[in-house]
PDB file of C-alpha atoms in Angstrom:
ATOM      1  CA  UNK A 167       0.021  -0.354   0.077  1.00  0.00           C
ATOM      2  CA  UNK A 168       1.195   2.309  -1.247  1.00  0.00           C
ATOM      3  CA  UNK A 169       1.530   6.817   0.990  1.00  0.00           C
ATOM      4  CA  UNK A 170       1.052   8.412  -1.557  1.00  0.00           C
ATOM      5  CA  UNK A 171      -3.075   7.091  -4.429  1.00  0.00           C
ATOM      6  CA  UNK A 172      -3.128   7.320  -7.591  1.00  0.00           C
ATOM      7  CA  UNK A 173      -5.867   5.804  -9.523  1.00  0.00           C
ATOM      8  CA  UNK A 174      -4.613   2.417 -11.062  1.00  0.00           C
ATOM      9  CA  UNK A 175      -5.441   3.600 -14.380  1.00  0.00           C
ATOM     10  CA  UNK A 176      -6.502   6.158 -17.600  1.00  0.00           C
ATOM     11  CA  UNK A 177      -7.297   6.738 -20.192  1.00  0.00           C
ATOM     12  CA  UNK A 178      -8.275   9.090 -23.545  1.00  0.00           C
ATOM     13  CA  UNK A 179      -8.292   9.147 -26.889  1.00  0.00           C
ATOM     14  CA  UNK A 180      -5.211  10.833 -28.831  1.00  0.00           C
ATOM     15  CA  UNK A 181      -5.612  14.184 -28.638  1.00  0.00           C
ATOM     16  CA  UNK A 182      -7.378  14.953 -25.847  1.00  0.00           C
ATOM     17  CA  UNK A 183      -6.631  15.662 -22.415  1.00  0.00           C
ATOM     18  CA  UNK A 184      -6.094  13.097 -19.532  1.00  0.00           C
ATOM     19  CA  UNK A 185      -4.934  14.358 -15.642  1.00  0.00           C
ATOM     20  CA  UNK A 186      -3.755  12.213 -13.330  1.00  0.00           C
ATOM     21  CA  UNK A 187      -3.993  12.926  -9.377  1.00  0.00           C
ATOM     22  CA  UNK A 188      -2.209  11.902  -6.410  1.00  0.00           C
ATOM     23  CA  UNK A 189      -3.089  11.809  -2.902  1.00  0.00           C
ATOM     24  CA  UNK A 190      -1.960  12.354   0.013  1.00  0.00           C
ATOM     25  CA  UNK A 191      -1.280  14.267   3.767  1.00  0.00           C
ATOM     26  CA  UNK A 192      -0.059  16.968   5.051  1.00  0.00           C
ATOM     27  CA  UNK A 193       3.529  15.058   6.269  1.00  0.00           C
ATOM     28  CA  UNK A 194       4.271  14.738   2.569  1.00  0.00           C
ATOM     29  CA  UNK A 195       2.275  16.550  -0.512  1.00  0.00           C
ATOM     30  CA  UNK A 196       0.696  19.571   1.775  1.00  0.00           C
ATOM     31  CA  UNK A 197       4.394  19.784   3.070  1.00  0.00           C
ATOM     32  CA  UNK A 198       6.850  19.588  -0.062  1.00  0.00           C
ATOM     33  CA  UNK A 199       7.684  19.579  -3.073  1.00  0.00           C
ATOM     34  CA  UNK A 200       5.995  17.108  -5.333  1.00  0.00           C
ATOM     35  CA  UNK A 201       7.897  15.391  -9.166  1.00  0.00           C
ATOM     36  CA  UNK A 202       6.662  13.085 -11.782  1.00  0.00           C
ATOM     37  CA  UNK A 203       8.299  10.612 -13.374  1.00  0.00           C
ATOM     38  CA  UNK A 204       6.782   8.876 -16.680  1.00  0.00           C
ATOM     39  CA  UNK A 205       7.886   5.062 -17.249  1.00  0.00           C
ATOM     40  CA  UNK A 206       7.509   3.546 -20.433  1.00  0.00           C
ATOM     41  CA  UNK A 207       7.919   0.220 -20.959  1.00  0.00           C
ATOM     42  CA  UNK A 208      11.293  -1.822 -20.796  1.00  0.00           C
ATOM     43  CA  UNK A 209      12.953   1.877 -19.715  1.00  0.00           C
ATOM     44  CA  UNK A 210      13.934   3.837 -16.528  1.00  0.00           C
ATOM     45  CA  UNK A 211      11.899   6.074 -15.163  1.00  0.00           C
ATOM     46  CA  UNK A 212      12.659   9.660 -16.370  1.00  0.00           C
ATOM     47  CA  UNK A 213      11.147  13.126 -15.035  1.00  0.00           C
ATOM     48  CA  UNK A 214       8.853  14.474 -16.650  1.00  0.00           C
ATOM     49  CA  UNK A 215       7.946  16.695 -13.626  1.00  0.00           C
ATOM     50  CA  UNK A 216      10.046  19.094 -10.463  1.00  0.00           C
ATOM     51  CA  UNK A 217       8.788  21.511  -8.342  1.00  0.00           C
ATOM     52  CA  UNK A 218       4.661  20.605  -8.705  1.00  0.00           C
ATOM     53  CA  UNK A 219       5.099  21.983 -11.894  1.00  0.00           C
ATOM     54  CA  UNK A 220       8.467  23.008 -13.528  1.00  0.00           C
ATOM     55  CA  UNK A 221       9.088  20.572 -16.360  1.00  0.00           C
ATOM     56  CA  UNK A 222      12.751  19.824 -17.082  1.00  0.00           C
ATOM     57  CA  UNK A 223      14.176  21.348 -20.277  1.00  0.00           C
ATOM     58  CA  UNK A 224      13.086  18.889 -23.194  1.00  0.00           C
ATOM     59  CA  UNK A 225       9.718  17.875 -21.516  1.00  0.00           C
ATOM     60  CA  UNK A 226       6.821  18.983 -23.755  1.00  0.00           C
ATOM     61  CA  UNK A 227       4.819  21.701 -22.787  1.00  0.00           C
ATOM     62  CA  UNK A 228       1.853  19.848 -23.383  1.00  0.00           C
ATOM     63  CA  UNK A 229       2.877  18.106 -19.514  1.00  0.00           C
ATOM     64  CA  UNK A 230       1.996  20.354 -16.329  1.00  0.00           C
ATOM     65  CA  UNK A 231       2.361  19.855 -13.103  1.00  0.00           C
ATOM     66  CA  UNK A 232       0.253  21.200 -10.288  1.00  0.00           C
ATOM     67  CA  UNK A 233      -0.836  21.381  -6.494  1.00  0.00           C
ATOM     68  CA  UNK A 234      -3.034  22.060  -3.941  1.00  0.00           C
ATOM     69  CA  UNK A 235      -3.358  21.019  -0.502  1.00  0.00           C
ATOM     70  CA  UNK A 236      -2.306  17.402  -0.232  1.00  0.00           C
ATOM     71  CA  UNK A 237      -2.700  16.221  -3.991  1.00  0.00           C
ATOM     72  CA  UNK A 238      -1.236  17.262  -6.983  1.00  0.00           C
ATOM     73  CA  UNK A 239      -2.076  16.802 -10.459  1.00  0.00           C
ATOM     74  CA  UNK A 240       0.105  15.683 -13.638  1.00  0.00           C
ATOM     75  CA  UNK A 241      -2.015  16.372 -16.754  1.00  0.00           C
ATOM     76  CA  UNK A 242      -1.771  15.705 -20.321  1.00  0.00           C
ATOM     77  CA  UNK A 243      -2.744  17.082 -23.758  1.00  0.00           C
ATOM     78  CA  UNK A 244      -2.917  16.356 -27.277  1.00  0.00           C
ATOM     79  CA  UNK A 245      -2.219  12.539 -26.033  1.00  0.00           C
ATOM     80  CA  UNK A 246       0.116  10.231 -28.287  1.00  0.00           C
ATOM     81  CA  UNK A 247       0.260   7.218 -28.135  1.00  0.00           C
ATOM     82  CA  UNK A 248       3.625   7.351 -27.355  1.00  0.00           C
ATOM     83  CA  UNK A 249       2.411   9.182 -23.605  1.00  0.00           C
ATOM     84  CA  UNK A 250       1.197   4.758 -23.162  1.00  0.00           C
ATOM     85  CA  UNK A 251       3.730   4.502 -20.246  1.00  0.00           C
ATOM     86  CA  UNK A 252       3.265   4.374 -16.201  1.00  0.00           C
ATOM     87  CA  UNK A 253       3.673   7.838 -14.223  1.00  0.00           C
ATOM     88  CA  UNK A 254       4.397   8.269 -10.179  1.00  0.00           C
ATOM     89  CA  UNK A 255       4.433  11.122  -8.826  1.00  0.00           C
ATOM     90  CA  UNK A 256       6.895  11.340  -5.793  1.00  0.00           C
ATOM     91  CA  UNK A 257       7.373  13.997  -2.367  1.00  0.00           C
ATOM     92  CA  UNK A 258       9.100  13.277   0.967  1.00  0.00           C
ATOM     93  CA  UNK A 259       7.721  12.298   3.994  1.00  0.00           C
ATOM     94  CA  UNK A 260       8.342  14.143   7.174  1.00  0.00           C
ATOM     95  CA  UNK A 261       6.832  11.445   9.278  1.00  0.00           C
ATOM     96  CA  UNK A 262       9.368   8.724   7.790  1.00  0.00           C
ATOM     97  CA  UNK A 263      12.383  11.453   7.020  1.00  0.00           C
ATOM     98  CA  UNK A 264      12.210   9.502   3.581  1.00  0.00           C
ATOM     99  CA  UNK A 265      10.967   9.810  -0.164  1.00  0.00           C
ATOM    100  CA  UNK A 266       7.547   8.309  -0.752  1.00  0.00           C
ATOM    101  CA  UNK A 267       6.223   7.060  -4.279  1.00  0.00           C
ATOM    102  CA  UNK A 268       2.287   6.615  -5.301  1.00  0.00           C
ATOM    103  CA  UNK A 269       1.226   3.365  -6.747  1.00  0.00           C
ATOM    104  CA  UNK A 270       1.374   4.673 -10.129  1.00  0.00           C
ATOM    105  CA  UNK A 271      -1.534   5.406 -13.589  1.00  0.00           C
ATOM    106  CA  UNK A 272      -1.046   2.989 -16.585  1.00  0.00           C
ATOM    107  CA  UNK A 273      -2.351   5.011 -18.831  1.00  0.00           C
ATOM    108  CA  UNK A 274      -3.732   3.773 -22.203  1.00  0.00           C
ATOM    109  CA  UNK A 275      -4.249   6.330 -25.179  1.00  0.00           C
ATOM    110  CA  UNK A 276      -7.079   4.291 -27.067  1.00  0.00           C
TER     111      UNK A 276
ATOM    112  CA  UNK B 231      26.099  14.844 -20.186  1.00  0.00           C
ATOM    113  CA  UNK B 232      25.222  13.450 -17.001  1.00  0.00           C
ATOM    114  CA  UNK B 233      25.429   9.328 -16.802  1.00  0.00           C
ATOM    115  CA  UNK B 234      24.104   6.656 -14.342  1.00  0.00           C
ATOM    116  CA  UNK B 235      25.939   3.343 -15.526  1.00  0.00           C
ATOM    117  CA  UNK B 236      24.839   0.255 -13.735  1.00  0.00           C
ATOM    118  CA  UNK B 237      26.203  -3.151 -13.334  1.00  0.00           C
ATOM    119  CA  UNK B 238      24.570  -5.801 -14.980  1.00  0.00           C
ATOM    120  CA  UNK B 239      22.282  -8.540 -14.512  1.00  0.00           C
ATOM    121  CA  UNK B 240      22.396 -10.896 -11.280  1.00  0.00           C
ATOM    122  CA  UNK B 241      21.461 -14.354 -10.862  1.00  0.00           C
ATOM    123  CA  UNK B 242      21.775 -15.195  -7.137  1.00  0.00           C
ATOM    124  CA  UNK B 243      20.678 -18.234  -4.621  1.00  0.00           C
ATOM    125  CA  UNK B 244      18.708 -17.755  -1.529  1.00  0.00           C
ATOM    126  CA  UNK B 245      21.237 -16.766   1.125  1.00  0.00           C
ATOM    127  CA  UNK B 246      23.882 -14.981  -0.653  1.00  0.00           C
ATOM    128  CA  UNK B 247      25.242 -11.689  -0.962  1.00  0.00           C
ATOM    129  CA  UNK B 248      25.148  -9.117  -3.453  1.00  0.00           C
ATOM    130  CA  UNK B 249      26.920  -5.432  -4.392  1.00  0.00           C
ATOM    131  CA  UNK B 250      25.156  -3.599  -7.265  1.00  0.00           C
ATOM    132  CA  UNK B 251      26.611  -0.582  -9.160  1.00  0.00           C
ATOM    133  CA  UNK B 252      26.037   2.912 -10.336  1.00  0.00           C
ATOM    134  CA  UNK B 253      29.264   4.649 -12.183  1.00  0.00           C
ATOM    135  CA  UNK B 254      28.434   8.884 -12.533  1.00  0.00           C
ATOM    136  CA  UNK B 255      29.973  10.720 -14.781  1.00  0.00           C
ATOM    137  CA  UNK B 256      29.506  14.119 -15.677  1.00  0.00           C
ATOM    138  CA  UNK B 257      29.321  16.011 -12.464  1.00  0.00           C
ATOM    139  CA  UNK B 258      30.606  16.625  -9.512  1.00  0.00           C
ATOM    140  CA  UNK B 259      30.237  13.671  -7.879  1.00  0.00           C
ATOM    141  CA  UNK B 260      30.164  14.913  -4.300  1.00  0.00           C
ATOM    142  CA  UNK B 261      28.142  17.161  -4.664  1.00  0.00           C
ATOM    143  CA  UNK B 262      24.520  15.500  -5.262  1.00  0.00           C
ATOM    144  CA  UNK B 263      22.736  12.632  -3.243  1.00  0.00           C
ATOM    145  CA  UNK B 264      22.247   8.972  -4.400  1.00  0.00           C
ATOM    146  CA  UNK B 265      18.936   7.130  -4.849  1.00  0.00           C
ATOM    147  CA  UNK B 266      18.552   3.181  -4.520  1.00  0.00           C
ATOM    148  CA  UNK B 267      14.435   2.366  -6.333  1.00  0.00           C
ATOM    149  CA  UNK B 268      13.046  -0.446  -6.853  1.00  0.00           C
ATOM    150  CA  UNK B 269      10.611  -1.586  -8.715  1.00  0.00           C
ATOM    151  CA  UNK B 270       9.698  -5.783  -8.150  1.00  0.00           C
ATOM    152  CA  UNK B 271       7.739  -7.838 -11.125  1.00  0.00           C
ATOM    153  CA  UNK B 272       4.941  -6.275 -12.537  1.00  0.00           C
ATOM    154  CA  UNK B 273       4.925  -3.492  -9.637  1.00  0.00           C
ATOM    155  CA  UNK B 274       5.074   0.249  -9.137  1.00  0.00           C
ATOM    156  CA  UNK B 275       8.616   2.262  -7.535  1.00  0.00           C
ATOM    157  CA  UNK B 276       9.923   1.577  -3.811  1.00  0.00           C
ATOM    158  CA  UNK B 277      11.709   4.439  -2.328  1.00  0.00           C
ATOM    159  CA  UNK B 278      14.934   2.384  -0.528  1.00  0.00           C
ATOM    160  CA  UNK B 279      18.020   5.571   0.607  1.00  0.00           C
ATOM    161  CA  UNK B 280      19.490   7.959  -0.328  1.00  0.00           C
ATOM    162  CA  UNK B 281      23.326   8.080   0.254  1.00  0.00           C
ATOM    163  CA  UNK B 282      25.732  11.929  -0.219  1.00  0.00           C
ATOM    164  CA  UNK B 283      28.729  11.247  -1.344  1.00  0.00           C
ATOM    165  CA  UNK B 284      30.104  14.314  -0.022  1.00  0.00           C
ATOM    166  CA  UNK B 285      30.566  13.073   3.019  1.00  0.00           C
ATOM    167  CA  UNK B 286      28.898   9.606   3.032  1.00  0.00           C
ATOM    168  CA  UNK B 287      25.390  10.545   5.051  1.00  0.00           C
ATOM    169  CA  UNK B 288      22.884   7.727   4.793  1.00  0.00           C
ATOM    170  CA  UNK B 289      19.317   8.090   5.029  1.00  0.00           C
ATOM    171  CA  UNK B 290      16.725   4.973   4.944  1.00  0.00           C
ATOM    172  CA  UNK B 291      13.204   4.123   3.739  1.00  0.00           C
ATOM    173  CA  UNK B 292      12.244   3.177   8.081  1.00  0.00           C
ATOM    174  CA  UNK B 293      10.968   0.098   5.461  1.00  0.00           C
ATOM    175  CA  UNK B 294      14.639  -1.022   4.467  1.00  0.00           C
ATOM    176  CA  UNK B 295      16.110   0.015   7.038  1.00  0.00           C
ATOM    177  CA  UNK B 296      18.514  -3.025   7.701  1.00  0.00           C
ATOM    178  CA  UNK B 297      17.453  -5.202   4.264  1.00  0.00           C
ATOM    179  CA  UNK B 298      20.381  -3.257   2.175  1.00  0.00           C
ATOM    180  CA  UNK B 299      23.644  -1.342   2.649  1.00  0.00           C
ATOM    181  CA  UNK B 300      24.370   2.507   0.954  1.00  0.00           C
ATOM    182  CA  UNK B 301      27.940   2.706  -0.108  1.00  0.00           C
ATOM    183  CA  UNK B 302      30.068   5.055  -1.649  1.00  0.00           C
ATOM    184  CA  UNK B 303      33.437   5.013  -3.553  1.00  0.00           C
ATOM    185  CA  UNK B 304      34.667   8.980  -4.396  1.00  0.00           C
ATOM    186  CA  UNK B 305      37.957   7.559  -5.531  1.00  0.00           C
ATOM    187  CA  UNK B 306      35.815   6.077  -8.936  1.00  0.00           C
ATOM    188  CA  UNK B 307      32.394   7.734  -8.905  1.00  0.00           C
ATOM    189  CA  UNK B 308      30.390   5.217  -7.699  1.00  0.00           C
ATOM    190  CA  UNK B 309      27.286   4.212  -5.455  1.00  0.00           C
ATOM    191  CA  UNK B 310      26.669   0.629  -4.194  1.00  0.00           C
ATOM    192  CA  UNK B 311      23.437  -1.163  -2.832  1.00  0.00           C
ATOM    193  CA  UNK B 312      24.238  -4.382  -0.800  1.00  0.00           C
ATOM    194  CA  UNK B 313      22.491  -7.548   0.632  1.00  0.00           C
ATOM    195  CA  UNK B 314      24.842  -9.700   3.445  1.00  0.00           C
ATOM    196  CA  UNK B 315      21.962 -12.394   3.061  1.00  0.00           C
ATOM    197  CA  UNK B 316      19.394 -12.133  -0.476  1.00  0.00           C
ATOM    198  CA  UNK B 317      15.793 -13.674  -0.159  1.00  0.00           C
ATOM    199  CA  UNK B 318      13.064 -14.808  -3.202  1.00  0.00           C
ATOM    200  CA  UNK B 319      11.944 -11.152  -2.313  1.00  0.00           C
ATOM    201  CA  UNK B 320      14.810  -9.089  -3.351  1.00  0.00           C
ATOM    202  CA  UNK B 321      14.143 -10.171  -6.683  1.00  0.00           C
ATOM    203  CA  UNK B 322      13.994  -6.402  -8.766  1.00  0.00           C
ATOM    204  CA  UNK B 323      15.076  -4.600 -10.682  1.00  0.00           C
ATOM    205  CA  UNK B 324      17.086  -1.766  -8.847  1.00  0.00           C
ATOM    206  CA  UNK B 325      16.911   1.239 -10.047  1.00  0.00           C
ATOM    207  CA  UNK B 326      20.327   3.846  -8.925  1.00  0.00           C
ATOM    208  CA  UNK B 327      19.256   8.075  -9.169  1.00  0.00           C
ATOM    209  CA  UNK B 328      20.870  11.121  -8.984  1.00  0.00           C
ATOM    210  CA  UNK B 329      18.997  13.600  -6.614  1.00  0.00           C
ATOM    211  CA  UNK B 330      18.394  17.522  -7.201  1.00  0.00           C
ATOM    212  CA  UNK B 331      16.951  20.535  -5.337  1.00  0.00           C
ATOM    213  CA  UNK B 332      18.548  22.594  -2.600  1.00  0.00           C
ATOM    214  CA  UNK B 333      16.993  20.663   0.326  1.00  0.00           C
ATOM    215  CA  UNK B 334      15.641  16.918   0.716  1.00  0.00           C
ATOM    216  CA  UNK B 335      12.272  17.969   1.283  1.00  0.00           C
ATOM    217  CA  UNK B 336      12.120  19.985  -2.296  1.00  0.00           C
ATOM    218  CA  UNK B 337      13.938  16.599  -4.346  1.00  0.00           C
ATOM    219  CA  UNK B 338      13.742  15.346  -7.030  1.00  0.00           C
ATOM    220  CA  UNK B 339      15.222  12.177  -9.429  1.00  0.00           C
ATOM    221  CA  UNK B 340      16.266  14.070 -12.270  1.00  0.00           C
ATOM    222  CA  UNK B 341      18.742  11.245 -13.629  1.00  0.00           C
ATOM    223  CA  UNK B 342      18.777   7.608 -13.324  1.00  0.00           C
ATOM    224  CA  UNK B 343      20.879   4.512 -14.497  1.00  0.00           C
ATOM    225  CA  UNK B 344      19.300   1.373 -16.872  1.00  0.00           C
ATOM    226  CA  UNK B 345      18.507  -0.665 -13.815  1.00  0.00           C
ATOM    227  CA  UNK B 346      19.989  -4.129 -12.678  1.00  0.00           C
ATOM    228  CA  UNK B 347      17.916  -6.992 -12.295  1.00  0.00           C
ATOM    229  CA  UNK B 348      18.571  -8.526  -9.815  1.00  0.00           C
ATOM    230  CA  UNK B 349      16.909 -12.375 -10.204  1.00  0.00           C
ATOM    231  CA  UNK B 350      17.719 -14.765  -6.311  1.00  0.00           C
ATOM    232  CA  UNK B 351      16.153 -18.479  -7.369  1.00  0.00           C
ATOM    233  CA  UNK B 352      17.074 -22.040  -5.644  1.00  0.00           C
TER     234      UNK B 352
END
């Protein structure tokens, strides 16, 4: 059971928009920065978003992040079949003095 | 270019010891924490812990404290993850990743190794 809760799966058609939620608590999401990672099948995770809403260089602006209270959200617009992957949120947890990840969300582009 | 290159796949028997490595290049190794992440077959990412090569400080996730040992060799810019007695439940892919951010509570993993598959089976 992950400390951060994500929906197991989401799906949408090519060109559409999807959001993935990451629900935590006052000791993790609310107090600290959230990052998001994309894991394409058979590959290592890749940083998509850091500091709640900042994109590293090279990440398209189709990907966005936001946070409010104990929840964070990853948004992906203009969906492409190449976006099919597992997505994870991560943050620090003050109660265990360690990092934590969400359980991951599988994105299917129909 | 920042690179983290991990050692190759391992197949071990239960009870055996193992050390896997993560060699860093393209940046000042002592200046960034290195983290280790586990991914069991078909499962999500799990945060094992982090180590600071500049001073060898280590912070383990409570779930993994005592189960694994992290270390570094600054002379060859390498980080290590070690088990003294493997169990079948240690079967997983293990990733190393460079931690960025001004403080630990603002961390993120900006560069990842390719992963090391560890299989423990009799």
